[in-house]
Amino acid sequence: DIVSTKEMLLDAKKNSYAIPAFNIHNLETMQAVLEGAWEMKSPIIIATTPGTVNYAGLDFLVGMAKAGAKNFNIPIAIHLDHCSDVDFIKKCILAGYKSVMIDASLKDYEENIRLTREIVNFAQKYGATVESELGVVGGQEDERKVDEKDVLYTDPNVALDFIEKTEIDSLAIAIGTAHGVYKLEPKLDIDRLEEIRNKVYVPLVLHGASGVPEKSVIEAIEHGICKINISTELKMAFIKNIRKYLSENPSANDPRNYLTPGKEAIKKVVIDKIKICGCENRA
Ligand code: 13P
Ligand code: ZN
Ligand code: NA
């Protein structure tokens, strides 16, 4: 069956590797991620934003993840990504999600604690794990859009207080990454990451990993990042190959034909990221 992210992230922390969380949007993108993970014998996190839940339907997403867990003998978690709506999160947990992110990072500190705590209390009853964000990661993911000027790096001196008051399972931090593509190569604040890692005990999460150079991702993992979120790179790989196929086959109309090259492109990215994360053969 589908699992929470508890064991996989704690093992990643203990053994200094990371688990990638890939944002998917439909059957084909989910299959491509699961097939890549299966080939690499890696635990895997399937991430869906609230926008994806609304698009694909909660029961369809949970049903597909469960089918994946039945067909592929690897730990598979389905995770709700960046949700600020408490009722929506509870609905997903009731439908079978065992991993969620409450993103109240745009609210003030006390409100972030209060909302996160409410979700943790609820999730614990269902064996679901909770990720929450402290600081503000920039860029755009679905409707969540943060201007450069509103980015706020995570304060290492507040992180432990936040974790103790909320009892979250993992912490998303802001250290210089952003959602979407980068205009300039991002510079990660590794000193800050190291300081946070030395002060807290939960696995740390890096958002906005698309476009971050391989060496920076590896450095971040060496300094305590246990979960790497990737969305944009999968979307770009998918559409690039579908466009190419359609331009070479202008009369194509069978989704099974024109979506297959997209799936193959996603699978390649997935395999590549799993190697970078060091989670190959960890299933
Ligand atoms: P990217 O789109 O930059 O990969 O960010 C993904 C992410 O953080 C999902 O939560
Ligand atoms: Zn994110
Ligand atoms: Na990014």
mmCIF file of C-alpha atoms and ligand atoms in Angstrom:
data_model
loop_
_atom_site.group_PDB
_atom_site.id
_atom_site.type_symbol
_atom_site.label_atom_id
_atom_site.label_comp_id
_atom_site.label_asym_id
_atom_site.label_seq_id
_atom_site.Cartn_x
_atom_site.Cartn_y
_atom_site.Cartn_z
ATOM 1 C CA ASP A 1 0.000 0.000 0.000
ATOM 2 C CA ILE A 2 1.045 3.630 -0.219
ATOM 3 C CA VAL A 3 3.207 4.786 2.666
ATOM 4 C CA SER A 4 3.895 7.990 4.582
ATOM 5 C CA THR A 5 7.234 9.743 4.092
ATOM 6 C CA LYS A 6 8.336 9.027 7.662
ATOM 7 C CA GLU A 7 10.570 6.010 7.201
ATOM 8 C CA MET A 8 11.966 7.021 3.829
ATOM 9 C CA LEU A 9 13.018 10.491 5.007
ATOM 10 C CA LEU A 10 14.462 9.255 8.305
ATOM 11 C CA ASP A 11 16.526 6.653 6.449
ATOM 12 C CA ALA A 12 17.676 9.314 3.998
ATOM 13 C CA LYS A 13 18.713 11.529 6.908
ATOM 14 C CA LYS A 14 20.550 8.718 8.669
ATOM 15 C CA ASN A 15 22.455 7.707 5.550
ATOM 16 C CA SER A 16 22.985 11.154 3.969
ATOM 17 C CA TYR A 17 21.028 10.806 0.769
ATOM 18 C CA ALA A 18 17.756 12.333 -0.436
ATOM 19 C CA ILE A 19 14.419 11.214 -1.862
ATOM 20 C CA PRO A 20 13.117 13.144 -4.857
ATOM 21 C CA ALA A 21 9.504 14.317 -4.829
ATOM 22 C CA PHE A 22 8.238 14.666 -8.388
ATOM 23 C CA ASN A 23 5.143 16.711 -9.199
ATOM 24 C CA ILE A 24 2.816 14.785 -11.519
ATOM 25 C CA HIS A 25 -0.387 15.843 -13.285
ATOM 26 C CA ASN A 26 -2.055 12.799 -14.790
ATOM 27 C CA LEU A 27 -1.807 9.053 -15.393
ATOM 28 C CA GLU A 28 1.048 9.299 -17.867
ATOM 29 C CA THR A 29 3.283 11.501 -15.741
ATOM 30 C CA MET A 30 2.643 9.338 -12.677
ATOM 31 C CA GLN A 31 3.459 6.162 -14.616
ATOM 32 C CA ALA A 32 6.680 7.672 -15.937
ATOM 33 C CA VAL A 33 7.844 8.640 -12.437
ATOM 34 C CA LEU A 34 6.958 5.246 -10.962
ATOM 35 C CA GLU A 35 8.605 3.348 -13.816
ATOM 36 C CA GLY A 36 11.802 5.365 -13.388
ATOM 37 C CA ALA A 37 11.827 4.760 -9.638
ATOM 38 C CA TRP A 38 11.123 1.073 -10.122
ATOM 39 C CA GLU A 39 13.998 0.700 -12.560
ATOM 40 C CA MET A 40 16.312 2.376 -10.046
ATOM 41 C CA LYS A 41 14.913 0.466 -7.043
ATOM 42 C CA SER A 42 14.329 3.759 -5.288
ATOM 43 C CA PRO A 43 11.705 4.879 -2.783
ATOM 44 C CA ILE A 44 9.670 7.670 -4.371
ATOM 45 C CA ILE A 45 7.393 10.573 -3.523
ATOM 46 C CA ILE A 46 4.620 11.502 -5.944
ATOM 47 C CA ALA A 47 3.703 15.147 -5.341
ATOM 48 C CA THR A 48 0.403 16.754 -6.289
ATOM 49 C CA THR A 49 -0.475 20.402 -5.745
ATOM 50 C CA PRO A 50 -4.056 21.373 -4.837
ATOM 51 C CA GLY A 51 -4.386 22.457 -8.486
ATOM 52 C CA THR A 52 -3.547 18.920 -9.601
ATOM 53 C CA VAL A 53 -6.013 17.429 -7.113
ATOM 54 C CA ASN A 54 -8.718 19.672 -8.563
ATOM 55 C CA TYR A 55 -7.677 18.784 -12.104
ATOM 56 C CA ALA A 56 -7.324 15.007 -11.803
ATOM 57 C CA GLY A 57 -9.654 14.286 -8.877
ATOM 58 C CA LEU A 58 -8.705 13.082 -5.420
ATOM 59 C CA ASP A 59 -9.973 9.517 -5.771
ATOM 60 C CA PHE A 60 -8.341 9.090 -9.176
ATOM 61 C CA LEU A 61 -4.966 10.221 -7.796
ATOM 62 C CA VAL A 62 -5.150 8.007 -4.710
ATOM 63 C CA GLY A 63 -6.389 5.111 -6.863
ATOM 64 C CA MET A 64 -3.471 5.473 -9.279
ATOM 65 C CA ALA A 65 -0.941 5.695 -6.448
ATOM 66 C CA LYS A 66 -2.405 2.576 -4.861
ATOM 67 C CA ALA A 67 -2.249 0.743 -8.180
ATOM 68 C CA GLY A 68 1.389 1.832 -8.402
ATOM 69 C CA ALA A 69 2.138 0.478 -4.946
ATOM 70 C CA LYS A 70 0.530 -2.829 -5.938
ATOM 71 C CA ASN A 71 2.432 -3.135 -9.210
ATOM 72 C CA PHE A 72 5.838 -1.775 -8.244
ATOM 73 C CA ASN A 73 7.585 -3.310 -5.287
ATOM 74 C CA ILE A 74 9.090 -0.050 -3.931
ATOM 75 C CA PRO A 75 7.958 2.383 -1.194
ATOM 76 C CA ILE A 76 5.575 4.888 -2.832
ATOM 77 C CA ALA A 77 4.183 7.954 -1.080
ATOM 78 C CA ILE A 78 1.592 10.319 -2.511
ATOM 79 C CA HIS A 79 2.104 13.789 -1.074
ATOM 80 C CA LEU A 80 -0.043 16.923 -1.109
ATOM 81 C CA ASP A 81 2.276 19.794 -2.057
ATOM 82 C CA HIS A 82 1.934 23.478 -0.999
ATOM 83 C CA CYS A 83 -1.544 23.593 0.461
ATOM 84 C CA SER A 84 -2.619 26.511 2.625
ATOM 85 C CA ASP A 85 -6.225 25.346 3.036
ATOM 86 C CA VAL A 86 -6.681 23.325 6.225
ATOM 87 C CA ASP A 87 -9.968 21.718 5.147
ATOM 88 C CA PHE A 88 -8.542 20.720 1.769
ATOM 89 C CA ILE A 89 -5.604 19.010 3.494
ATOM 90 C CA LYS A 90 -7.899 17.090 5.829
ATOM 91 C CA LYS A 91 -9.960 15.953 2.845
ATOM 92 C CA CYS A 92 -6.843 14.573 1.166
ATOM 93 C CA ILE A 93 -5.799 12.701 4.327
ATOM 94 C CA LEU A 94 -9.297 11.220 4.630
ATOM 95 C CA ALA A 95 -9.070 10.110 0.986
ATOM 96 C CA GLY A 96 -5.829 8.228 1.665
ATOM 97 C CA TYR A 97 -2.897 10.663 1.416
ATOM 98 C CA LYS A 98 -0.257 9.689 3.965
ATOM 99 C CA SER A 99 1.923 12.761 3.413
ATOM 100 C CA VAL A 100 0.960 16.437 3.222
ATOM 101 C CA MET A 101 2.505 19.891 3.213
ATOM 102 C CA ILE A 102 0.750 22.675 5.048
ATOM 103 C CA ASP A 103 2.155 25.824 3.491
ATOM 104 C CA ALA A 104 1.358 28.716 5.779
ATOM 105 C CA SER A 105 4.719 30.311 5.046
ATOM 106 C CA LEU A 106 3.056 33.495 3.788
ATOM 107 C CA LYS A 107 1.236 33.983 7.095
ATOM 108 C CA ASP A 108 2.848 35.446 10.211
ATOM 109 C CA TYR A 109 4.839 33.199 12.527
ATOM 110 C CA GLU A 110 2.160 32.568 15.145
ATOM 111 C CA GLU A 111 -0.448 31.798 12.485
ATOM 112 C CA ASN A 112 1.969 29.460 10.692
ATOM 113 C CA ILE A 113 2.449 27.586 13.989
ATOM 114 C CA ARG A 114 -1.290 27.473 14.692
ATOM 115 C CA LEU A 115 -2.306 26.140 11.256
ATOM 116 C CA THR A 116 0.583 23.680 11.101
ATOM 117 C CA ARG A 117 -0.227 22.394 14.587
ATOM 118 C CA GLU A 118 -3.854 21.856 13.590
ATOM 119 C CA ILE A 119 -2.799 19.739 10.614
ATOM 120 C CA VAL A 120 -0.259 17.770 12.660
ATOM 121 C CA ASN A 121 -2.925 16.923 15.261
ATOM 122 C CA PHE A 122 -5.227 15.697 12.512
ATOM 123 C CA ALA A 123 -2.575 13.853 10.487
ATOM 124 C CA GLN A 124 -1.229 11.942 13.486
ATOM 125 C CA LYS A 125 -4.585 10.202 13.894
ATOM 126 C CA TYR A 126 -4.250 8.795 10.361
ATOM 127 C CA GLY A 127 -0.541 7.966 10.352
ATOM 128 C CA ALA A 128 0.171 10.754 7.871
ATOM 129 C CA THR A 129 3.350 12.830 7.907
ATOM 130 C CA VAL A 130 3.413 16.622 7.758
ATOM 131 C CA GLU A 131 5.841 19.007 6.076
ATOM 132 C CA SER A 132 5.681 22.736 6.769
ATOM 133 C CA GLU A 133 7.640 25.712 5.486
ATOM 134 C CA LEU A 134 9.501 28.284 7.551
ATOM 135 C CA GLY A 135 10.820 31.284 5.649
ATOM 136 C CA VAL A 136 9.512 32.016 2.161
ATOM 137 C CA VAL A 137 10.673 30.244 -1.022
ATOM 138 C CA GLY A 138 10.315 32.430 -4.133
ATOM 139 C CA GLY A 139 8.997 31.810 -7.636
ATOM 140 C CA GLN A 140 5.705 30.383 -8.865
ATOM 141 C CA GLU A 141 4.111 26.999 -8.255
ATOM 142 C CA ASP A 142 0.468 26.910 -9.357
ATOM 143 C CA GLU A 143 -1.320 29.883 -7.747
ATOM 144 C CA ARG A 144 1.398 30.385 -5.154
ATOM 145 C CA LYS A 145 3.450 33.277 -6.551
ATOM 146 C CA VAL A 146 6.175 34.994 -4.541
ATOM 147 C CA ASP A 147 8.076 38.034 -5.814
ATOM 148 C CA GLU A 148 11.824 38.213 -5.384
ATOM 149 C CA LYS A 149 11.426 41.018 -2.833
ATOM 150 C CA ASP A 150 9.161 38.876 -0.638
ATOM 151 C CA VAL A 151 11.587 35.958 -0.392
ATOM 152 C CA LEU A 152 12.645 35.330 3.194
ATOM 153 C CA TYR A 153 15.476 32.949 4.061
ATOM 154 C CA THR A 154 14.799 30.576 6.947
ATOM 155 C CA ASP A 155 16.081 31.854 10.295
ATOM 156 C CA PRO A 156 18.142 29.066 11.918
ATOM 157 C CA ASN A 157 17.414 30.499 15.358
ATOM 158 C CA VAL A 158 13.662 30.116 14.904
ATOM 159 C CA ALA A 159 13.628 26.695 13.211
ATOM 160 C CA LEU A 160 13.875 24.600 16.382
ATOM 161 C CA ASP A 161 11.146 26.603 18.118
ATOM 162 C CA PHE A 162 8.893 26.086 15.090
ATOM 163 C CA ILE A 163 9.515 22.339 15.032
ATOM 164 C CA GLU A 164 9.001 21.916 18.779
ATOM 165 C CA LYS A 165 5.754 23.880 18.750
ATOM 166 C CA THR A 166 4.306 22.164 15.668
ATOM 167 C CA GLU A 167 5.785 18.626 15.924
ATOM 168 C CA ILE A 168 6.147 18.442 12.137
ATOM 169 C CA ASP A 169 7.915 15.522 10.471
ATOM 170 C CA SER A 170 9.931 17.553 7.969
ATOM 171 C CA LEU A 171 10.816 21.207 7.411
ATOM 172 C CA ALA A 172 10.884 23.039 4.079
ATOM 173 C CA ILE A 173 13.509 25.768 4.154
ATOM 174 C CA ALA A 174 14.344 28.827 2.078
ATOM 175 C CA ILE A 175 18.062 29.011 1.279
ATOM 176 C CA GLY A 176 18.121 30.539 -2.193
ATOM 177 C CA THR A 177 16.093 28.240 -4.452
ATOM 178 C CA ALA A 178 12.886 29.295 -6.222
ATOM 179 C CA HIS A 179 10.020 27.576 -8.000
ATOM 180 C CA GLY A 180 10.222 27.505 -11.782
ATOM 181 C CA VAL A 181 13.171 28.359 -14.028
ATOM 182 C CA TYR A 182 16.034 30.631 -12.990
ATOM 183 C CA LYS A 183 17.273 33.692 -14.842
ATOM 184 C CA LEU A 184 20.609 33.448 -13.067
ATOM 185 C CA GLU A 185 22.185 30.340 -11.623
ATOM 186 C CA PRO A 186 20.919 30.086 -8.029
ATOM 187 C CA LYS A 187 23.417 30.338 -5.182
ATOM 188 C CA LEU A 188 22.468 28.230 -2.194
ATOM 189 C CA ASP A 189 23.213 29.510 1.306
ATOM 190 C CA ILE A 190 24.971 26.348 2.481
ATOM 191 C CA ASP A 191 26.220 27.976 5.714
ATOM 192 C CA ARG A 192 22.631 28.691 6.678
ATOM 193 C CA LEU A 193 21.611 25.138 5.797
ATOM 194 C CA GLU A 194 24.432 23.748 7.935
ATOM 195 C CA GLU A 195 23.389 25.974 10.842
ATOM 196 C CA ILE A 196 19.764 24.820 10.560
ATOM 197 C CA ARG A 197 20.799 21.185 10.303
ATOM 198 C CA ASN A 198 22.886 21.466 13.468
ATOM 199 C CA LYS A 199 19.988 22.957 15.403
ATOM 200 C CA VAL A 200 17.090 20.712 14.394
ATOM 201 C CA TYR A 201 16.363 16.985 14.289
ATOM 202 C CA VAL A 202 13.815 16.614 11.442
ATOM 203 C CA PRO A 203 14.631 15.938 7.755
ATOM 204 C CA LEU A 204 14.966 19.129 5.677
ATOM 205 C CA VAL A 205 13.280 19.758 2.334
ATOM 206 C CA LEU A 206 14.570 21.712 -0.671
ATOM 207 C CA HIS A 207 11.906 23.237 -2.913
ATOM 208 C CA GLY A 208 12.444 24.680 -6.381
ATOM 209 C CA ALA A 209 15.125 22.160 -7.312
ATOM 210 C CA SER A 210 14.504 22.386 -11.077
ATOM 211 C CA GLY A 211 17.370 24.343 -12.577
ATOM 212 C CA VAL A 212 19.669 23.984 -9.584
ATOM 213 C CA PRO A 213 23.052 22.701 -10.793
ATOM 214 C CA GLU A 214 23.856 19.093 -9.936
ATOM 215 C CA LYS A 215 26.838 20.048 -7.779
ATOM 216 C CA SER A 216 24.697 22.392 -5.661
ATOM 217 C CA VAL A 217 22.039 19.713 -5.157
ATOM 218 C CA ILE A 218 24.714 17.257 -4.056
ATOM 219 C CA GLU A 219 26.216 19.847 -1.705
ATOM 220 C CA ALA A 220 22.783 20.527 -0.214
ATOM 221 C CA ILE A 221 22.261 16.788 0.387
ATOM 222 C CA GLU A 222 25.699 16.554 2.037
ATOM 223 C CA HIS A 223 24.607 19.344 4.374
ATOM 224 C CA GLY A 224 21.337 17.805 5.454
ATOM 225 C CA ILE A 225 18.680 18.066 2.706
ATOM 226 C CA CYS A 226 16.654 14.811 2.619
ATOM 227 C CA LYS A 227 13.881 15.630 0.116
ATOM 228 C CA ILE A 228 14.336 17.324 -3.262
ATOM 229 C CA ASN A 229 11.236 18.795 -4.943
ATOM 230 C CA ILE A 230 11.183 18.764 -8.747
ATOM 231 C CA SER A 231 8.350 19.952 -10.942
ATOM 232 C CA THR A 232 9.356 22.304 -13.761
ATOM 233 C CA GLU A 233 12.070 20.071 -15.238
ATOM 234 C CA LEU A 234 9.529 17.262 -15.683
ATOM 235 C CA LYS A 235 7.013 19.561 -17.366
ATOM 236 C CA MET A 236 9.680 20.859 -19.731
ATOM 237 C CA ALA A 237 10.939 17.389 -20.641
ATOM 238 C CA PHE A 238 7.382 16.136 -21.230
ATOM 239 C CA ILE A 239 6.294 18.941 -23.540
ATOM 240 C CA LYS A 240 9.599 19.122 -25.405
ATOM 241 C CA ASN A 241 9.339 15.522 -26.585
ATOM 242 C CA ILE A 242 5.622 15.740 -27.319
ATOM 243 C CA ARG A 243 6.209 18.877 -29.426
ATOM 244 C CA LYS A 244 8.980 17.138 -31.299
ATOM 245 C CA TYR A 245 6.794 14.096 -31.959
ATOM 246 C CA LEU A 246 3.878 16.219 -33.156
ATOM 247 C CA SER A 247 6.051 18.294 -35.462
ATOM 248 C CA GLU A 248 7.457 15.110 -37.000
ATOM 249 C CA ASN A 249 3.988 13.471 -37.098
ATOM 250 C CA PRO A 250 1.577 16.323 -37.837
ATOM 251 C CA SER A 251 -1.373 13.983 -38.379
ATOM 252 C CA ALA A 252 -0.903 12.104 -35.076
ATOM 253 C CA ASN A 253 -4.094 11.901 -33.050
ATOM 254 C CA ASP A 254 -3.647 8.878 -30.806
ATOM 255 C CA PRO A 255 -2.685 9.930 -27.257
ATOM 256 C CA ARG A 256 -0.937 6.598 -26.766
ATOM 257 C CA ASN A 257 1.418 7.537 -29.585
ATOM 258 C CA TYR A 258 2.112 11.190 -28.897
ATOM 259 C CA LEU A 259 2.255 10.925 -25.091
ATOM 260 C CA THR A 260 4.708 8.032 -25.045
ATOM 261 C CA PRO A 261 7.730 10.165 -26.037
ATOM 262 C CA GLY A 262 6.754 12.576 -23.257
ATOM 263 C CA LYS A 263 6.680 9.753 -20.743
ATOM 264 C CA GLU A 264 10.084 8.545 -21.886
ATOM 265 C CA ALA A 265 11.529 12.031 -21.412
ATOM 266 C CA ILE A 266 10.157 12.220 -17.868
ATOM 267 C CA LYS A 267 11.533 8.805 -17.040
ATOM 268 C CA LYS A 268 15.015 9.918 -18.125
ATOM 269 C CA VAL A 269 14.892 12.972 -15.852
ATOM 270 C CA VAL A 270 13.612 10.823 -12.983
ATOM 271 C CA ILE A 271 16.467 8.331 -13.356
ATOM 272 C CA ASP A 272 19.000 11.152 -13.561
ATOM 273 C CA LYS A 273 17.660 12.854 -10.403
ATOM 274 C CA ILE A 274 17.541 9.571 -8.486
ATOM 275 C CA LYS A 275 21.247 9.118 -9.240
ATOM 276 C CA ILE A 276 21.991 12.668 -8.047
ATOM 277 C CA CYS A 277 19.968 12.073 -4.859
ATOM 278 C CA GLY A 278 21.858 8.851 -4.104
ATOM 279 C CA CYS A 279 18.659 6.897 -3.474
ATOM 280 C CA GLU A 280 19.273 4.202 -6.079
ATOM 281 C CA ASN A 281 18.883 0.693 -4.572
ATOM 282 C CA ARG A 282 17.407 2.084 -1.341
ATOM 283 C CA ALA A 283 13.975 0.533 -1.856
HETATM 284 P P1 13P B 1 10.524 23.446 -9.369
HETATM 285 O O1 13P B 1 9.347 23.632 -10.261
HETATM 286 O O2 13P B 1 11.468 24.605 -9.408
HETATM 287 O O3 13P B 1 11.198 22.148 -9.595
HETATM 288 O O4 13P B 1 9.977 23.406 -7.855
HETATM 289 C C1 13P B 1 9.229 22.285 -7.453
HETATM 290 C C2 13P B 1 8.694 22.399 -6.070
HETATM 291 O O5 13P B 1 9.270 22.985 -5.175
HETATM 292 C C3 13P B 1 7.418 21.737 -5.771
HETATM 293 O O6 13P B 1 6.990 21.968 -4.476
HETATM 294 ZN ZN ZN B 2 7.680 23.814 -3.690
HETATM 295 NA NA NA B 3 13.390 25.930 -9.655
#
